Coordinates of C-alpha atoms and ligand atoms in Angstrom, one line a residue:
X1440 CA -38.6 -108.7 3.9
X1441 CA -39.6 -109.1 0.1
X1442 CA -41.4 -106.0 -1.4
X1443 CA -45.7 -106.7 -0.8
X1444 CA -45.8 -104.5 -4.1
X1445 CA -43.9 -107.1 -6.1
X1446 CA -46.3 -109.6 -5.0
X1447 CA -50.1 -110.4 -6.7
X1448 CA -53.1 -110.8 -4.5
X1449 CA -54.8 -114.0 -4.6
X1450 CA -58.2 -114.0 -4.7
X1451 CA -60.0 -117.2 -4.9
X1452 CA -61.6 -117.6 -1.7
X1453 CA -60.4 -120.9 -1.0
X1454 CA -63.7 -122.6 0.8
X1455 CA -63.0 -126.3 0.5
X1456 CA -59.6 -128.4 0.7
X1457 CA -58.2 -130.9 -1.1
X1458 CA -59.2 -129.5 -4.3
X1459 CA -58.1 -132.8 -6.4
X1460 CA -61.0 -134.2 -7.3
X1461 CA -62.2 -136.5 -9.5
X1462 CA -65.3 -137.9 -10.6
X1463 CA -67.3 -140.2 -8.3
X1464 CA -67.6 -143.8 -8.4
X1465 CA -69.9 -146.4 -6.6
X1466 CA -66.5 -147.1 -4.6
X1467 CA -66.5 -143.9 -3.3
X1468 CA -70.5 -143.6 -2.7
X1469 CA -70.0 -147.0 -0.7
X1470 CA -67.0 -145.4 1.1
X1471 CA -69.0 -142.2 2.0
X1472 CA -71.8 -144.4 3.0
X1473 CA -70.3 -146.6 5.1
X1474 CA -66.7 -144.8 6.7
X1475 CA -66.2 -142.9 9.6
X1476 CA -64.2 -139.5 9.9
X1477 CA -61.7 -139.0 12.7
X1478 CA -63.0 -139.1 16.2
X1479 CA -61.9 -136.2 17.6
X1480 CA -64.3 -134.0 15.5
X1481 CA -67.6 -133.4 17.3
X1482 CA -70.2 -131.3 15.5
X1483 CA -71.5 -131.6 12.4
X1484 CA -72.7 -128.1 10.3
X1485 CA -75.3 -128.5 7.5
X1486 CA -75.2 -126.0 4.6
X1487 CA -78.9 -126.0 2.8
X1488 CA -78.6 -124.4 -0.7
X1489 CA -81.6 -122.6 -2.0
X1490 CA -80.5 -121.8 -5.9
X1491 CA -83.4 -119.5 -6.6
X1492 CA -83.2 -116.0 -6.7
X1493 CA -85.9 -113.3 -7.3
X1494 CA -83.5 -111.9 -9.9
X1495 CA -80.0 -112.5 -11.3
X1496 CA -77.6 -110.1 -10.2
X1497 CA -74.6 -109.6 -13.2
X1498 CA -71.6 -110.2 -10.9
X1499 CA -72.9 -113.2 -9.3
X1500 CA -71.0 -116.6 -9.5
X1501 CA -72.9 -118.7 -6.8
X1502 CA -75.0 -121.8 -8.2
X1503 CA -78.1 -120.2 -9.2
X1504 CA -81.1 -120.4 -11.2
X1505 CA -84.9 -118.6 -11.6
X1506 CA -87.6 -119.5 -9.8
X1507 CA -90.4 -121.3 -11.7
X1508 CA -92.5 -123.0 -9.5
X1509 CA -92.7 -126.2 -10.5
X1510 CA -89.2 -126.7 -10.7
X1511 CA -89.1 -124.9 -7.3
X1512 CA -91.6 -127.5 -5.6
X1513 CA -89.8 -130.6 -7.1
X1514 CA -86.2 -128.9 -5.8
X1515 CA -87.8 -129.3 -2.1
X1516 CA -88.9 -132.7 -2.6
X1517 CA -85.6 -133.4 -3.8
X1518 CA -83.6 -132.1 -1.0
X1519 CA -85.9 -134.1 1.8
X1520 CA -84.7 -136.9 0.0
X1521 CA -81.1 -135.8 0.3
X1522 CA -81.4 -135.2 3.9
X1523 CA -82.6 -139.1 4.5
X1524 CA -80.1 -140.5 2.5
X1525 CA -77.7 -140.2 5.6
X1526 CA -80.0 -141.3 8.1
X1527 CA -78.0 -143.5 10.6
X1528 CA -74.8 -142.7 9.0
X1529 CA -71.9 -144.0 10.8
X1530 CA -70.1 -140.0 11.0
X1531 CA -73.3 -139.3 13.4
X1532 CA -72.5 -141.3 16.1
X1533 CA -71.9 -139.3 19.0
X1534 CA -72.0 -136.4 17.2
X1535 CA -74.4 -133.2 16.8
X1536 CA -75.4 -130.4 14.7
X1537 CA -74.3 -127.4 15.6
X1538 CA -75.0 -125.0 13.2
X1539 CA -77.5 -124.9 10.5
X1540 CA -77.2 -122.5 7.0
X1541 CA -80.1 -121.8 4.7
X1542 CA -77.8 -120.0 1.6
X1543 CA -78.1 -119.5 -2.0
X1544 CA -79.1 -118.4 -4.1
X1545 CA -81.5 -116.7 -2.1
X1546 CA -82.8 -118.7 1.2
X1547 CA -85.1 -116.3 2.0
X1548 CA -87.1 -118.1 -1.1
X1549 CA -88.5 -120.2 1.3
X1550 CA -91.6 -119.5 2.9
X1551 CA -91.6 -120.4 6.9
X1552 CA -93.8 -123.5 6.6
X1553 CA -90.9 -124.6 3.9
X1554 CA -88.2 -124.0 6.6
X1555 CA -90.4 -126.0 9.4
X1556 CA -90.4 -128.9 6.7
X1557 CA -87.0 -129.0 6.2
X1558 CA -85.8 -128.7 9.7
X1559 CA -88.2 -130.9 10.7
X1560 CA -86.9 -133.7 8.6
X1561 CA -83.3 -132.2 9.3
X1562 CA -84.3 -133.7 13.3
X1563 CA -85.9 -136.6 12.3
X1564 CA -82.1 -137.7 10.6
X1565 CA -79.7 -136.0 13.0
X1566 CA -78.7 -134.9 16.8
X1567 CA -79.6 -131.5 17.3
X1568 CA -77.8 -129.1 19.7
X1569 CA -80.6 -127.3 21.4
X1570 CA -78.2 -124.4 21.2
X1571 CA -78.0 -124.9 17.5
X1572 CA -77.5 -121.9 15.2
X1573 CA -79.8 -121.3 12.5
X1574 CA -79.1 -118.9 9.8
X1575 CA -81.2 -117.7 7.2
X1576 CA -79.8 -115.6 4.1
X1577 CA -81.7 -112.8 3.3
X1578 CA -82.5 -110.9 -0.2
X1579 CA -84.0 -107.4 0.7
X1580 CA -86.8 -108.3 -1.5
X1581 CA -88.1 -111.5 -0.3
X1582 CA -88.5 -110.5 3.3
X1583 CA -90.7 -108.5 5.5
X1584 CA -91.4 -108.0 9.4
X1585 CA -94.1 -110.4 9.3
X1586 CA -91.8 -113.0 7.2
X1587 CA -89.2 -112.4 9.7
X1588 CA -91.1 -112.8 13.0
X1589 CA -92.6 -116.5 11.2
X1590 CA -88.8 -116.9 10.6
X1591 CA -88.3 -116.6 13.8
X1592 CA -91.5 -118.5 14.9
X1593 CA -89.9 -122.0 13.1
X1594 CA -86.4 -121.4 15.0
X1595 CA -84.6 -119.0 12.6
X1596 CA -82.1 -117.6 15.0
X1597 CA -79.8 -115.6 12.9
X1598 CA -80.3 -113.6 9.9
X1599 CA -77.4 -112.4 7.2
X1600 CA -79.3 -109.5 4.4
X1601 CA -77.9 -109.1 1.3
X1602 CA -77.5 -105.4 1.6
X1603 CA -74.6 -104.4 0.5
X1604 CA -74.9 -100.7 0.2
X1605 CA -76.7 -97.9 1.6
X1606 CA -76.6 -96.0 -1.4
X1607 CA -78.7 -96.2 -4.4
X1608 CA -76.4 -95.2 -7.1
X1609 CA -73.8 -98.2 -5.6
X1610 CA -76.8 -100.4 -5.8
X1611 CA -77.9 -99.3 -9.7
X1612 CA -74.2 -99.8 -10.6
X1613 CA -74.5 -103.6 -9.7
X1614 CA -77.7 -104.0 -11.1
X1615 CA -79.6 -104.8 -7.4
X1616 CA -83.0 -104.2 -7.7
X1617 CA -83.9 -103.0 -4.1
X1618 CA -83.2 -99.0 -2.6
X1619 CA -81.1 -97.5 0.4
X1620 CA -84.7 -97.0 2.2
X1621 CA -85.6 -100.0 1.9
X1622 CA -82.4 -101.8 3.0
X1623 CA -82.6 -99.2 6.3
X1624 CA -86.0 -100.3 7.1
X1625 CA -85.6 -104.4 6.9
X1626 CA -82.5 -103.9 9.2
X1627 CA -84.2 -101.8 11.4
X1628 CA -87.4 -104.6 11.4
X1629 CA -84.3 -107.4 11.5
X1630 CA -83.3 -106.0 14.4
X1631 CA -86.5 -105.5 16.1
X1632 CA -87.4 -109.2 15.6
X1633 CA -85.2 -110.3 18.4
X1634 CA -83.2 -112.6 16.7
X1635 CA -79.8 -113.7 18.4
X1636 CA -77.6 -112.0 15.9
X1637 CA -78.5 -110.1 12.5
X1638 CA -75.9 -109.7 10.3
X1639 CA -75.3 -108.2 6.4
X1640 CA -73.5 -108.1 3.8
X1641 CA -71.4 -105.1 2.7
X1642 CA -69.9 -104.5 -0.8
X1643 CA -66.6 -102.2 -1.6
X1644 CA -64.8 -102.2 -5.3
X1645 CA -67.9 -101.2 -6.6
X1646 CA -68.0 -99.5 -10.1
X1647 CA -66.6 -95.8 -9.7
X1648 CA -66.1 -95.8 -5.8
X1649 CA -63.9 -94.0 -4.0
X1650 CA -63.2 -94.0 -0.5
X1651 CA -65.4 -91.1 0.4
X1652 CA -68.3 -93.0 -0.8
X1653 CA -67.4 -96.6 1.2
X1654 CA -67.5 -94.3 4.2
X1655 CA -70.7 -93.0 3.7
X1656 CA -71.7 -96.7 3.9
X1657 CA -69.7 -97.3 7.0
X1658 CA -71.1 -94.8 9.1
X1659 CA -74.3 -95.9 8.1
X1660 CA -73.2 -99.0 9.7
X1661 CA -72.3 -97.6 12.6
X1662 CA -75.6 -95.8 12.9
X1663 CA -77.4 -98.7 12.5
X1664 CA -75.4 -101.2 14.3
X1665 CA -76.5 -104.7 13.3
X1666 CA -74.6 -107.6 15.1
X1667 CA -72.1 -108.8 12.3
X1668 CA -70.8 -107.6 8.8
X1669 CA -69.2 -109.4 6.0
X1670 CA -67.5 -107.5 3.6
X1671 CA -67.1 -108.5 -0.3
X1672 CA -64.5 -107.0 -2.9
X1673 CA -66.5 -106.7 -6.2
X1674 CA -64.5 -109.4 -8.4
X1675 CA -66.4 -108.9 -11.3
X1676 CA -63.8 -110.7 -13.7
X1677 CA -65.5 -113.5 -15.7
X1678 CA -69.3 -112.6 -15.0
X1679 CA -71.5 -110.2 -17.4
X1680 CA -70.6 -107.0 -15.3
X1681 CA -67.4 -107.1 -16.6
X1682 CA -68.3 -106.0 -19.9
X1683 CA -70.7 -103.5 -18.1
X1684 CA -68.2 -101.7 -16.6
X1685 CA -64.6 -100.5 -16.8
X1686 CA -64.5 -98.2 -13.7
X1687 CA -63.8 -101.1 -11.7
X1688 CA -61.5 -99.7 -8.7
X1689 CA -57.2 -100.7 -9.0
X1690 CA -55.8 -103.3 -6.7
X1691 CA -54.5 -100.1 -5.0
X1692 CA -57.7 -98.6 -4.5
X1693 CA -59.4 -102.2 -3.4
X1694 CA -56.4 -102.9 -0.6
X1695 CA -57.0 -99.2 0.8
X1696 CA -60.5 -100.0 1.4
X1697 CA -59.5 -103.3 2.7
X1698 CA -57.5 -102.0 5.9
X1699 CA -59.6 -99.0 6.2
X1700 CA -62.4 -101.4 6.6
X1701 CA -60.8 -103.8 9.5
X1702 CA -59.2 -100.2 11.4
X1703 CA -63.1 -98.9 11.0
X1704 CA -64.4 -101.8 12.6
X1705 CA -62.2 -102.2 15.3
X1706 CA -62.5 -98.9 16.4
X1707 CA -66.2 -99.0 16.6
X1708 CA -65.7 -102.7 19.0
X1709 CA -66.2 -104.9 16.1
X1710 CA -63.9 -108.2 15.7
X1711 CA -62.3 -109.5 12.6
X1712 CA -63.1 -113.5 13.3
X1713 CA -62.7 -114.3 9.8
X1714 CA -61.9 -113.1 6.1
X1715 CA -64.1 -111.1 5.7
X1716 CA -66.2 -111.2 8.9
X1717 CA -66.7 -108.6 11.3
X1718 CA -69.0 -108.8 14.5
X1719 CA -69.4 -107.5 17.9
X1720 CA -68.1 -109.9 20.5
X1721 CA -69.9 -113.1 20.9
X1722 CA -72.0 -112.1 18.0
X1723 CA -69.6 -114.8 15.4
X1724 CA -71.4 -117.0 13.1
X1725 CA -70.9 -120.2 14.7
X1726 CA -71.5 -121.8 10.9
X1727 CA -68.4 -119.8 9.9
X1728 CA -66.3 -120.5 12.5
X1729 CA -67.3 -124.5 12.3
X1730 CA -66.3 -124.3 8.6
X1731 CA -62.6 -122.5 8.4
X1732 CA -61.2 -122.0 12.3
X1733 CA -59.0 -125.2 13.2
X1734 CA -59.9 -128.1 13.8
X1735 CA -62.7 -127.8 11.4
X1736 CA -65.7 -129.5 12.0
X1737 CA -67.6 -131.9 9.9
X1738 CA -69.9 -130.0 7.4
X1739 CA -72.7 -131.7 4.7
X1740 CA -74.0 -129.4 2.0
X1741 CA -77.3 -130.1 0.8
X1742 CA -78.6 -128.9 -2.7
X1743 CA -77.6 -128.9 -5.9
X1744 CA -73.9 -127.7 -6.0
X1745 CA -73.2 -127.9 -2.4
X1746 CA -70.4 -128.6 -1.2
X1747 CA -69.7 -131.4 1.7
X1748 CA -66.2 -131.2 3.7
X1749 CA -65.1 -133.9 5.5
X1750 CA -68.0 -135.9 6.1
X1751 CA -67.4 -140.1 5.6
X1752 CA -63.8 -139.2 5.2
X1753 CA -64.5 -137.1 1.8
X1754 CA -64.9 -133.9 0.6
X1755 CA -67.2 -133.8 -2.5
X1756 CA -69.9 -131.4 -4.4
X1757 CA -73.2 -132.5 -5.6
X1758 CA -73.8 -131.9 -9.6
X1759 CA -74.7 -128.3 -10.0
X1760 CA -77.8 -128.2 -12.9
X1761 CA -80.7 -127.7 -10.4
X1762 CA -82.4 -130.1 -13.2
X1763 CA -79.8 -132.6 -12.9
X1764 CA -80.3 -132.5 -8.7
X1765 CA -83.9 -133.6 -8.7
X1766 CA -83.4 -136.5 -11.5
X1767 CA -81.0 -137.8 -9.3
X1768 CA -82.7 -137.8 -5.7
X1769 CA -86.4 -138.3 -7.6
X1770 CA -84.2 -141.8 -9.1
X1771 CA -83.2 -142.4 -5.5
X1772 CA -79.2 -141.9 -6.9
X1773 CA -76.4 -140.1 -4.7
X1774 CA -76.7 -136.4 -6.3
X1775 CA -72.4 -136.1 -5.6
X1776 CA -70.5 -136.1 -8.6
X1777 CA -67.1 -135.1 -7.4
X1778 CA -64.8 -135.2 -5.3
X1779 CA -61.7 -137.1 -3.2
X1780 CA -60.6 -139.3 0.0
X1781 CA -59.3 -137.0 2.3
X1782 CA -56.0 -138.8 4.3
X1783 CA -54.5 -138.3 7.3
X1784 CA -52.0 -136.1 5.6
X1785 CA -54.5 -133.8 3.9
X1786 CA -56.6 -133.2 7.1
X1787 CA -53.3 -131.8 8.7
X1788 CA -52.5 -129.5 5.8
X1789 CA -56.2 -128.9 5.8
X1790 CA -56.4 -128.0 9.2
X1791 CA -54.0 -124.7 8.2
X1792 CA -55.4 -124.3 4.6
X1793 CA -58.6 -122.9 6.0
X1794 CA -57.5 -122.0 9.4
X1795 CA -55.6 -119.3 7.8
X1796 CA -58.7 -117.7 7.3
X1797 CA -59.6 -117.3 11.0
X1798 CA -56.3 -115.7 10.8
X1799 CA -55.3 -117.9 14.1
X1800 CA -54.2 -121.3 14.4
X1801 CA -54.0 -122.9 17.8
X1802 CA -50.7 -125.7 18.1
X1803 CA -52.2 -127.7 20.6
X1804 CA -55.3 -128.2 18.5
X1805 CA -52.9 -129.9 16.3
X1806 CA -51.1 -131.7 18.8
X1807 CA -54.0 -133.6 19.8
X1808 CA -55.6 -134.1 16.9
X1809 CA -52.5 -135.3 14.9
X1810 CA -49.9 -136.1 17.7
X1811 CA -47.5 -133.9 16.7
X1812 CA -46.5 -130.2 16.5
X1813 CA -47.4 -127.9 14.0
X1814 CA -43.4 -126.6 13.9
X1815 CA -42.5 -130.3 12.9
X1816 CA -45.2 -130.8 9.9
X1817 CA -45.2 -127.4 8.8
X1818 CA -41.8 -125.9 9.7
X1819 CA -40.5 -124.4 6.2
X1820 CA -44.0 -123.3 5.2
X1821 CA -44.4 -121.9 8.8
X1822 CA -40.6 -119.9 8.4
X1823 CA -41.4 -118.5 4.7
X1824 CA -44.4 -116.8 5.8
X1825 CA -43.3 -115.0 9.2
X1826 CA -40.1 -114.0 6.7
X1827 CA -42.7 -112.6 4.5
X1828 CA -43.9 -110.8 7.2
X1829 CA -47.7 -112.8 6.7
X1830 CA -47.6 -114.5 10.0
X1831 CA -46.2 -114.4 13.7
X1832 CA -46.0 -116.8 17.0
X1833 CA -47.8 -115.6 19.4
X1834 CA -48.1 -118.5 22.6
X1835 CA -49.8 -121.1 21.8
X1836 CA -50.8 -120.0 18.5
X1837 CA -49.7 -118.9 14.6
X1838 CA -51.4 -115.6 13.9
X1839 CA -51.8 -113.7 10.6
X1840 CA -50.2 -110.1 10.6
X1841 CA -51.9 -106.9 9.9
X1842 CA -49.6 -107.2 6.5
X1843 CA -50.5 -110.8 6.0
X1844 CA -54.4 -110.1 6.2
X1845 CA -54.5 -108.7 2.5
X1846 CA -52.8 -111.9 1.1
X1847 CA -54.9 -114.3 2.7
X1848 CA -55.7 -117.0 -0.1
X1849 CA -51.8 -116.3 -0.9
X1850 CA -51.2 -117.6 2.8
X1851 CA -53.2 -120.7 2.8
X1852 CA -52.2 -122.1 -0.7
X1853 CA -48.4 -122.3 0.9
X1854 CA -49.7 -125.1 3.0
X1855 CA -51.6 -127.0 -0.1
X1856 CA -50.2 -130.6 -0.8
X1857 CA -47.4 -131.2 -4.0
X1858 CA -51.5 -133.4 -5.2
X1859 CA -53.1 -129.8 -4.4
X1860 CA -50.3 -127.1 -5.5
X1861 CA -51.8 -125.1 -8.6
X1862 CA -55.1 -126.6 -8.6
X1863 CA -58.4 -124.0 -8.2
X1864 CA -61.8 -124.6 -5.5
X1865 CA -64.2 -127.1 -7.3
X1866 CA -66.1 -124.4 -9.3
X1867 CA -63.3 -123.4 -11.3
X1868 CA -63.1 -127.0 -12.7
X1869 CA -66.4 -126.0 -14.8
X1870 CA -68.3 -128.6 -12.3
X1871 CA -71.3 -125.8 -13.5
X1872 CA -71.8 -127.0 -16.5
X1873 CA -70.8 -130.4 -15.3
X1874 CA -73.5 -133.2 -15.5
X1875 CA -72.1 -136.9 -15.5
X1876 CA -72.9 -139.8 -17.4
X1877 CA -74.2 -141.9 -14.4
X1878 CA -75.7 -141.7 -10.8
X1879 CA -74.9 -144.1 -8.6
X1880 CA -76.6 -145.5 -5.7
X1881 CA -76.0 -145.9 -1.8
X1882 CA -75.4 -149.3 -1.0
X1883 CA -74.5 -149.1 2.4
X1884 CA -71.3 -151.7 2.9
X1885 CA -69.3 -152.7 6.1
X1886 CA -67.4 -149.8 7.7
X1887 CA -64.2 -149.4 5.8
Ligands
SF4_2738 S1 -79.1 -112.6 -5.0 FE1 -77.1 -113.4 -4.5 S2 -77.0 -115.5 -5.2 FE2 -78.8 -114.5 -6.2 S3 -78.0 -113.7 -8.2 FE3 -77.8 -112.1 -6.7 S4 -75.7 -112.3 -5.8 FE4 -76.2 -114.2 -6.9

């Protein structure tokens, strides 16, 4: 087996595959508009981006932008609009939503009545599973009990808080402007509201931490026992806390806290059903599972910068200036501005790109999606990684190893396409700054 020390952590967090993109044309609006995606993909998830945030955190690389109100009120309009464009879309036949995702940014901008709006025109567009997941993100300071019981009220089901440490030194050292207290109490009130799972984020790397001190925060955890916990390295390369800050922990330190993460929450009954999500059983975020576990299901973004997988037979994000966004819908234009056809060929290597991530990857899924065995499509990607040591048979599926669990964006990029091999997610093709020269409109043409 080759040394792991010899070998250098990815950490990119793939989200989306294929990452070849190109700038949209009216050919491609018309073929969004008009194609259908393969058949044997059922539900449909839909990611709502809210890009305002009470304040801007220095390590933050999300699409994001302050809140002034007009802007704000204009941004909702905007994204109404969005949600009709796809009314009677041919990908919506005989398929339904399944999962619902108010992120950000900060969703928790939204007042209730906003939400009831927005799911309100989300029904009047698409099938709704009545056992549909709705998740709302969550900054400490935009919420309250009352906020979350209204939440609740307008079908909220789930809520994820941006916690991320129960310790106010931690929480001065990355600049987040809410206390230990007070992030105890809105769990506490989370969890009193009766929604079906509460979830939060947790935050390790931080500047000067040791593992004494991302204990502390575990057994907090543990105390406090909220339904589902994802867990973020600080990567503070390339954001203003980098210059803040040299007491950034090493790799070393970071992978220690990894696996003493995953053995703490398994010995306390918590699941690993993703990287980097924990959760008691039945408790997984059915948006996160859509997204990444194979087959992945079809998934529209909404909002400026979101990102659409697989939906008309594309991948694609929508321009990222929130300014940029509301021209577009207000002009009645398509507000996508990258992305590319997604073949037959791509879906398969797709399929284990982001499956990876759910660390297991069922065969027969891929046998009857694609008509032939994963071992055939994939057989010297599949040998090099359980020589490595990253991944292992296990009946009827590939899992990731214990040692493979560290290198997970390492894993996946062995199964990107010779069009995909070196090429980074979307965001790193500065599609931030991006605005293009034109628009274009949805004519809606026969089905391709
Ligand atoms: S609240 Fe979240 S999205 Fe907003 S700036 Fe902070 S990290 Fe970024």
């Amino acid at each position: 087996m080759k040394s792991m020390e010899n070998i250098k952590v990815d950490r990119e967090y793939i989200e989306i595959y294929p990452v070849n993109w190109q700038n949209i044309t009216q050919k491609m609006v018309d073929q969004i508009f008009s194609a259908r995606s393969f058949d044997f993909i059922k539900e449909i998830s839909l990611y709502v981006h809210i890009p305002f945030c009470p304040a801007i955190c220095p390590f933050c690389k999300f699409n994001i932008a302050g809140y002034e109100p007009l802007i704000y009120q204009k941004y909702l309009n905007a994204l109404k609009k969005e949600i009709s464009l796809f009314k009677n879309h041919p990908d919506l036949q005989n398929r339904i939503v399944t999962a619902i995702y108010f992120g950000g940014g900060t969703g928790s901008m939204l007042t209730s009545k906003e939400v009831y709006e927005i799911l309100d025109k989300i029904h009047d567009v698409f099938s709704i599973s009545n056992k549909v997941e709705i998740t709302m993100e969550c900054h400490p300071n935009t919420v309250n009990s009352k906020k979350f019981r209204d939440y609740k009220k307008v079908g909220v089901n789930r809520v994820s808080l941006g916690i991320q440490s129960f310790q106010d030194e931690n929480l001065r050292n990355i600049e987040r402007n809410h206390t230990a207290q007070q992030n105890i109490n809105l769990l506490l009130e989370a969890l009193k509201t009766g929604f079906n799972c509460v979830a939060m984020d947790l935050m390790y790397r931080l500047p000067s931490q040791t593992l004494e001190n991302l204990k502390f925060d575990l057994y907090k955890i543990k105390e406090l026992s909220p339904d589902g916990v994802s867990t973020y390295s600080l990567e503070p390369e390339a954001t203003p806390l980098e210059s803040k800050t040299s007491k950034i922990p090493s790799d070393k330190i970071d992978k220690e806290m990894f696996y003493f993460i995953g053995d703490f929450f398994e010995s306390i009954g918590y699941r690993r059903f993703m990287q980097p999500d924990f959760s008691k059983p039945g408790k997984e975020c059915k948006y996160v599972l859509n997204a990444w576990r194979a087959p992945q299901q079809l998934m529209i973004g909404l909002g400026a910068g979101a990102h659409s997988q697989y939906f008309g037979g594309y991948v694609w994000a929508n321009v990222y200036p929130v300014k940029s966004y509301i021209d577009a819908l207000e002009q009645e234009y398509f507000p996508g501005v990258m992305g590319v056809k997604v073949s037959l060929d791509e879906l398969k290597s797709k399929y284990m790109v982001l499956g990876a991530r759910a660390f297991s990857i069922e065969k027969e899924g891929f046998k009857k999606g694609f008509g032939e065995n994963i071992s055939d499509k994939f057989n010297s990607e599949i040998k090099s990684l359980i020589k490595l040591g990253w991944m292992k048979e296990e009946n009827n599926y590939y899992k990731i190893t214990r040692e493979g669990l560290y290198y997970i964006d390492n894993i996946s990029k062995v199964f990107y396409s010779w069009a995909n091999k070196g090429k980074g997610q979307p965001w790193l093709k500065g599609l931030y700054n991006f605005t293009p020269k034109k628009f274009y409109k949805i004519t809606r043409g026969k089905i391709i």
